[in-house]
PDB file of C-alpha atoms in Angstrom:
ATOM      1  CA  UNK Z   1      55.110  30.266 -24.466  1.00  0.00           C
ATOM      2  CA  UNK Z   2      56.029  28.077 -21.368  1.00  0.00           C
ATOM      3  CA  UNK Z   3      53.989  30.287 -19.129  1.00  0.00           C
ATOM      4  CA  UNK Z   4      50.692  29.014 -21.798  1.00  0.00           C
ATOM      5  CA  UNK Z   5      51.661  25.538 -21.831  1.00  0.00           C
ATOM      6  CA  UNK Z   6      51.427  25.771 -17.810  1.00  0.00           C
ATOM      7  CA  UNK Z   7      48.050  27.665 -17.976  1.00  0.00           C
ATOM      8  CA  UNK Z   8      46.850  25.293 -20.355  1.00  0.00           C
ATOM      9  CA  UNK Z   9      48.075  21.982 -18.471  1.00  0.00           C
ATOM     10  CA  UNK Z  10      46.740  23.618 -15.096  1.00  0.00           C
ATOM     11  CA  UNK Z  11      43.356  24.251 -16.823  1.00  0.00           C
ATOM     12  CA  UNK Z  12      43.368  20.671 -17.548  1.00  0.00           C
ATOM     13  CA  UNK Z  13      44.150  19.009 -14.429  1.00  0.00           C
ATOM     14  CA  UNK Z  14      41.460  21.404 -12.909  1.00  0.00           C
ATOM     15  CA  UNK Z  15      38.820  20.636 -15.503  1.00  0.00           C
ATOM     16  CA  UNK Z  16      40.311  16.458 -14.869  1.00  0.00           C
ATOM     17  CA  UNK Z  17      39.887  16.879 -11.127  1.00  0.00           C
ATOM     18  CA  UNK Z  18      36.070  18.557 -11.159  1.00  0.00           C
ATOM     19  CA  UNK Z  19      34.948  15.830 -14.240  1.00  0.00           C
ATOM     20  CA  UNK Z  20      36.339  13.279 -11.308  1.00  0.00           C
ATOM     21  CA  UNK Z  21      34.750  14.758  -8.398  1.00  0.00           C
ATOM     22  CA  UNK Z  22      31.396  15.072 -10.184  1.00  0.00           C
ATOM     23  CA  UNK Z  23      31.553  11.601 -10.803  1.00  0.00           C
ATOM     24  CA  UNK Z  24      32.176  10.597  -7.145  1.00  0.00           C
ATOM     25  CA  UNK Z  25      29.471  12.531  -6.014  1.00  0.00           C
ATOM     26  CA  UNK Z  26      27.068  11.196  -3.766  1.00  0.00           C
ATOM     27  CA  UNK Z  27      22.674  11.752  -3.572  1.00  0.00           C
ATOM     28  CA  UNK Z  28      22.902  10.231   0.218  1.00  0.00           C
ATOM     29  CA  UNK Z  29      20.111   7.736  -0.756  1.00  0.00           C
ATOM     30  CA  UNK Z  30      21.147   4.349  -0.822  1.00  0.00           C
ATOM     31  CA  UNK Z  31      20.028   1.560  -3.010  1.00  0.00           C
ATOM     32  CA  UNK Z  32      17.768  -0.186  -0.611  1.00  0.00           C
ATOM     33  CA  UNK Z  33      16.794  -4.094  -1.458  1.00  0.00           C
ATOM     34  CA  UNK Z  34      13.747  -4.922  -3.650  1.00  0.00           C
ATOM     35  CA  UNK Z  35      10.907  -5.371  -2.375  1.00  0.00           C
ATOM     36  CA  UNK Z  36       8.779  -7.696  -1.366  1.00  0.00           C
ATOM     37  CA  UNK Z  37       5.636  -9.465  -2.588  1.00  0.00           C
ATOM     38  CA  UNK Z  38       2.926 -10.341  -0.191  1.00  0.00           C
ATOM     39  CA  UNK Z  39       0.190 -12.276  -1.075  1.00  0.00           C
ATOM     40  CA  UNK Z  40      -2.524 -13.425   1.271  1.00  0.00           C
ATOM     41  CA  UNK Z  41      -4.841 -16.505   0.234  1.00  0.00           C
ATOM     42  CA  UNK Z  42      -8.014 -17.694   1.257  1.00  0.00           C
ATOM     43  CA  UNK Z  43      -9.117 -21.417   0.987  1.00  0.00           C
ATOM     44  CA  UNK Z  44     -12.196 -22.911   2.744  1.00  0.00           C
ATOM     45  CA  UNK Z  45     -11.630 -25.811   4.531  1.00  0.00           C
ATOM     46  CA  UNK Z  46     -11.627 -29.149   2.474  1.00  0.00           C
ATOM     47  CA  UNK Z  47     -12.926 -31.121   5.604  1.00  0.00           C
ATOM     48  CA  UNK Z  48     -15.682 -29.133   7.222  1.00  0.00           C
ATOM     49  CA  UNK Z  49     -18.704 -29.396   4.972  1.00  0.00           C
ATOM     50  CA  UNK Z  50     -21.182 -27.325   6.999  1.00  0.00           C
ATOM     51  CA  UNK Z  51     -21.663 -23.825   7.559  1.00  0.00           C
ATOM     52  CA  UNK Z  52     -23.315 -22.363  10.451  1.00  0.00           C
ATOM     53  CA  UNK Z  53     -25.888 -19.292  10.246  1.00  0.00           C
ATOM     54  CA  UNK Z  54     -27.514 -17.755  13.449  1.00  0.00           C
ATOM     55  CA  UNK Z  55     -27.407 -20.817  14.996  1.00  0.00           C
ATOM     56  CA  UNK Z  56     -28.772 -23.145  12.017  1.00  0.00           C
ATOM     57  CA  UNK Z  57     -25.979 -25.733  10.844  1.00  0.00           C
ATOM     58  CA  UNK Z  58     -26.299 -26.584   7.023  1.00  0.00           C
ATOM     59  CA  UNK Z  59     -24.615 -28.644   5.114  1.00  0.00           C
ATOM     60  CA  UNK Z  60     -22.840 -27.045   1.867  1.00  0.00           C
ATOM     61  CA  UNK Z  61     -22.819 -28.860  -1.384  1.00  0.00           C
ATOM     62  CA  UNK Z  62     -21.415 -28.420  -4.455  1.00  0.00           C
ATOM     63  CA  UNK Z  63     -24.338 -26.388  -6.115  1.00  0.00           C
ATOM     64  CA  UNK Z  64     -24.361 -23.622  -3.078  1.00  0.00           C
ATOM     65  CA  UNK Z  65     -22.614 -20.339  -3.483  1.00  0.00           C
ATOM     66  CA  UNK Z  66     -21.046 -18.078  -0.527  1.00  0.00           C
ATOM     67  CA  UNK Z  67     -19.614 -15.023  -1.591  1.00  0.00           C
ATOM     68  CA  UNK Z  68     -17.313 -12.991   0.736  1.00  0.00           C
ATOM     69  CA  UNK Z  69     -15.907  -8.877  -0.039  1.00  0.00           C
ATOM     70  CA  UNK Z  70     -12.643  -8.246   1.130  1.00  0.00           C
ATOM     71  CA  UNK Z  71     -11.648  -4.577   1.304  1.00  0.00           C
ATOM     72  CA  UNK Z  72      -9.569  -2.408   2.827  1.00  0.00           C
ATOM     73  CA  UNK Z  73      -5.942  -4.817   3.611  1.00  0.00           C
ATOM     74  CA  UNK Z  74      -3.385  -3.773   5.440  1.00  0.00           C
ATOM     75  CA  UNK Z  75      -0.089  -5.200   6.435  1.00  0.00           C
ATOM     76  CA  UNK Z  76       1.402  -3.157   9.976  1.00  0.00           C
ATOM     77  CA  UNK Z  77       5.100  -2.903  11.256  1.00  0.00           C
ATOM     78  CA  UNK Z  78       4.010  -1.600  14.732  1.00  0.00           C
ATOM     79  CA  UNK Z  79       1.697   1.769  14.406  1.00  0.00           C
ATOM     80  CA  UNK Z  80       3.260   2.542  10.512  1.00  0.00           C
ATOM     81  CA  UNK Z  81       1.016   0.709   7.682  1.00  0.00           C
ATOM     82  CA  UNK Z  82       1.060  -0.745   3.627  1.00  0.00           C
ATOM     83  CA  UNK Z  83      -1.813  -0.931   1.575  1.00  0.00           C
ATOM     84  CA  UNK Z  84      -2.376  -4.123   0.119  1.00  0.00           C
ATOM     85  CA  UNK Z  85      -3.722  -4.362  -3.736  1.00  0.00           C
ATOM     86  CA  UNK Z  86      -5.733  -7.189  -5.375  1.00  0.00           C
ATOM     87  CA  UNK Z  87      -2.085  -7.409  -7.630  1.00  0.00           C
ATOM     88  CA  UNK Z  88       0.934  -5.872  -7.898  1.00  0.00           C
ATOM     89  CA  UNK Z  89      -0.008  -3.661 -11.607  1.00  0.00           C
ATOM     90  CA  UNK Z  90      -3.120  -1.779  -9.063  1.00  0.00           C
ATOM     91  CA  UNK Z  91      -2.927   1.070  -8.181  1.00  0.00           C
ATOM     92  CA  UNK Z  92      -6.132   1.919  -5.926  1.00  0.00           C
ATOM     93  CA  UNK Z  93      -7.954  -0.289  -3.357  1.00  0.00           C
ATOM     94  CA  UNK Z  94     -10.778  -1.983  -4.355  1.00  0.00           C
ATOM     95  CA  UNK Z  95     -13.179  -5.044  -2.869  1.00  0.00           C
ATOM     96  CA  UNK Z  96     -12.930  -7.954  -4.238  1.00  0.00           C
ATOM     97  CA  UNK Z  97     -15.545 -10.950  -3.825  1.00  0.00           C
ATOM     98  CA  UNK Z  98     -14.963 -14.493  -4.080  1.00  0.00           C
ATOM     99  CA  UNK Z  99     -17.297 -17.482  -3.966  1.00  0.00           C
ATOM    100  CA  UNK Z 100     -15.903 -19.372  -1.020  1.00  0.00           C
ATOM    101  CA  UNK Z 101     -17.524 -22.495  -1.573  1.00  0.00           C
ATOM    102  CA  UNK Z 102     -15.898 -22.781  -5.028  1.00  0.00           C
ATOM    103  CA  UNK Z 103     -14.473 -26.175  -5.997  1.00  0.00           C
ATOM    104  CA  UNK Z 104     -11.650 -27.140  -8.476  1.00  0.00           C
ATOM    105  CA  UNK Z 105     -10.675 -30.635  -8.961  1.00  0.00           C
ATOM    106  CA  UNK Z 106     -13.040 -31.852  -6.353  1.00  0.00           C
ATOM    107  CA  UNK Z 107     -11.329 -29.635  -3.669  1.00  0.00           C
ATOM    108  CA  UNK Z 108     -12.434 -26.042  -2.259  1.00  0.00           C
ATOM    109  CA  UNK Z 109     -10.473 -23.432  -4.901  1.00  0.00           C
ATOM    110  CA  UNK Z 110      -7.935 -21.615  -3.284  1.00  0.00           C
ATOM    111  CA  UNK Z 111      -7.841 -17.544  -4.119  1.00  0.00           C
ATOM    112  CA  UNK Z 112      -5.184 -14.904  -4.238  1.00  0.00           C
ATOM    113  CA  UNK Z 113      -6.900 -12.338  -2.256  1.00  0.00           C
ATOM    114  CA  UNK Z 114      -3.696 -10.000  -2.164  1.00  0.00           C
ATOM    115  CA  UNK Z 115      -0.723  -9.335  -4.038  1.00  0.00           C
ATOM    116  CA  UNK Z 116       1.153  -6.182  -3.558  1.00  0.00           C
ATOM    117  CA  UNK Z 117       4.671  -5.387  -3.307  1.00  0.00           C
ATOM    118  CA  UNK Z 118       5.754  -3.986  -0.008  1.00  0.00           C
ATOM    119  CA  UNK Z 119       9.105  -2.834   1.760  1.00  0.00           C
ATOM    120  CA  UNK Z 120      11.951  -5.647   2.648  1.00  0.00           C
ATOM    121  CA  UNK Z 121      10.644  -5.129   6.434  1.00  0.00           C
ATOM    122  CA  UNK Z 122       8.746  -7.571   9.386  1.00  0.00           C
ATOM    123  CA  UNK Z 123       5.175  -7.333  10.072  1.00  0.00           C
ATOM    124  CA  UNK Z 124       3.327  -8.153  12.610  1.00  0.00           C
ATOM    125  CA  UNK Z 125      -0.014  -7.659  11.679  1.00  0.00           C
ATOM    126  CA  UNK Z 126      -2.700  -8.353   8.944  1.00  0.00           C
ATOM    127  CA  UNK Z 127      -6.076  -6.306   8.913  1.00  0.00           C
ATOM    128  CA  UNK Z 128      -8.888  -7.335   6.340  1.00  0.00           C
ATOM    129  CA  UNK Z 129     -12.582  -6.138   6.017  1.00  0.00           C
ATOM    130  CA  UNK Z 130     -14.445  -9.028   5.350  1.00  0.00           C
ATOM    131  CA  UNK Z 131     -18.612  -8.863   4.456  1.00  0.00           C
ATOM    132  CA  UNK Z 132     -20.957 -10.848   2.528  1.00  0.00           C
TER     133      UNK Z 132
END
């Protein structure tokens, strides 16, 4: 009987010290910090009131309408790269197109171009496709 009683208590500090080792185990990936958000705005500026096309000079008023595409943005930490998105529940790139020469409360409206989350990193670089 005290030859089961030993069997049984060794069973159970073998079956304790697995259950604790499981617990301790380890994946080797480490909780890295939350990212990021980057957004990137675009505002035209409130104190130049012309706009220059092949070398004719206009002055903009508050009827006229400018619209810009931005596609394809990019934030770079040296050669590797993040795609931005137009806000952080996208999932694809897309263009987006804004008219510049909007105005909101008698000022030039300013517009989130970007808003994507991105790594806890530096970057150096911003790359934007801009057309009309």
């Amino acid at each position: 009987m005290f030859e089961r009683n030993i069997k049984s208590i060794i069973a159970y500090m073998v079956l304790l010290i697995l259950a604790f080792n499981i617990f301790q185990c380890s994946t080797g990936v480490e909780n890295s910090p939350d990212p990021g958000i980057v957004r990137v705005t675009i505002q035209s500026n409130p104190d130049d009131t012309f706009i220059t096309i092949i070398g004719d000079t206009f002055r903009v008023s508050d009827a006229d309408t400018f619209k810009v595409n931005f596609f394809q943005g990019k934030i770079y930490n040296n050669e590797k790269y993040a795609l931005l998105y137009k806000d952080t529940k996208s999932y694809t790139t897309e263009e987006v197109a804004f008219n510049v020469f909007e105005r909101e409360d008698n000022t030039y409206k300013k517009f989130v171009i970007y808003e994507s989350y991105a790594l806890p990193q530096s970057y150096n670089k911003l790359q934007i496709g801009i057309s009309e």
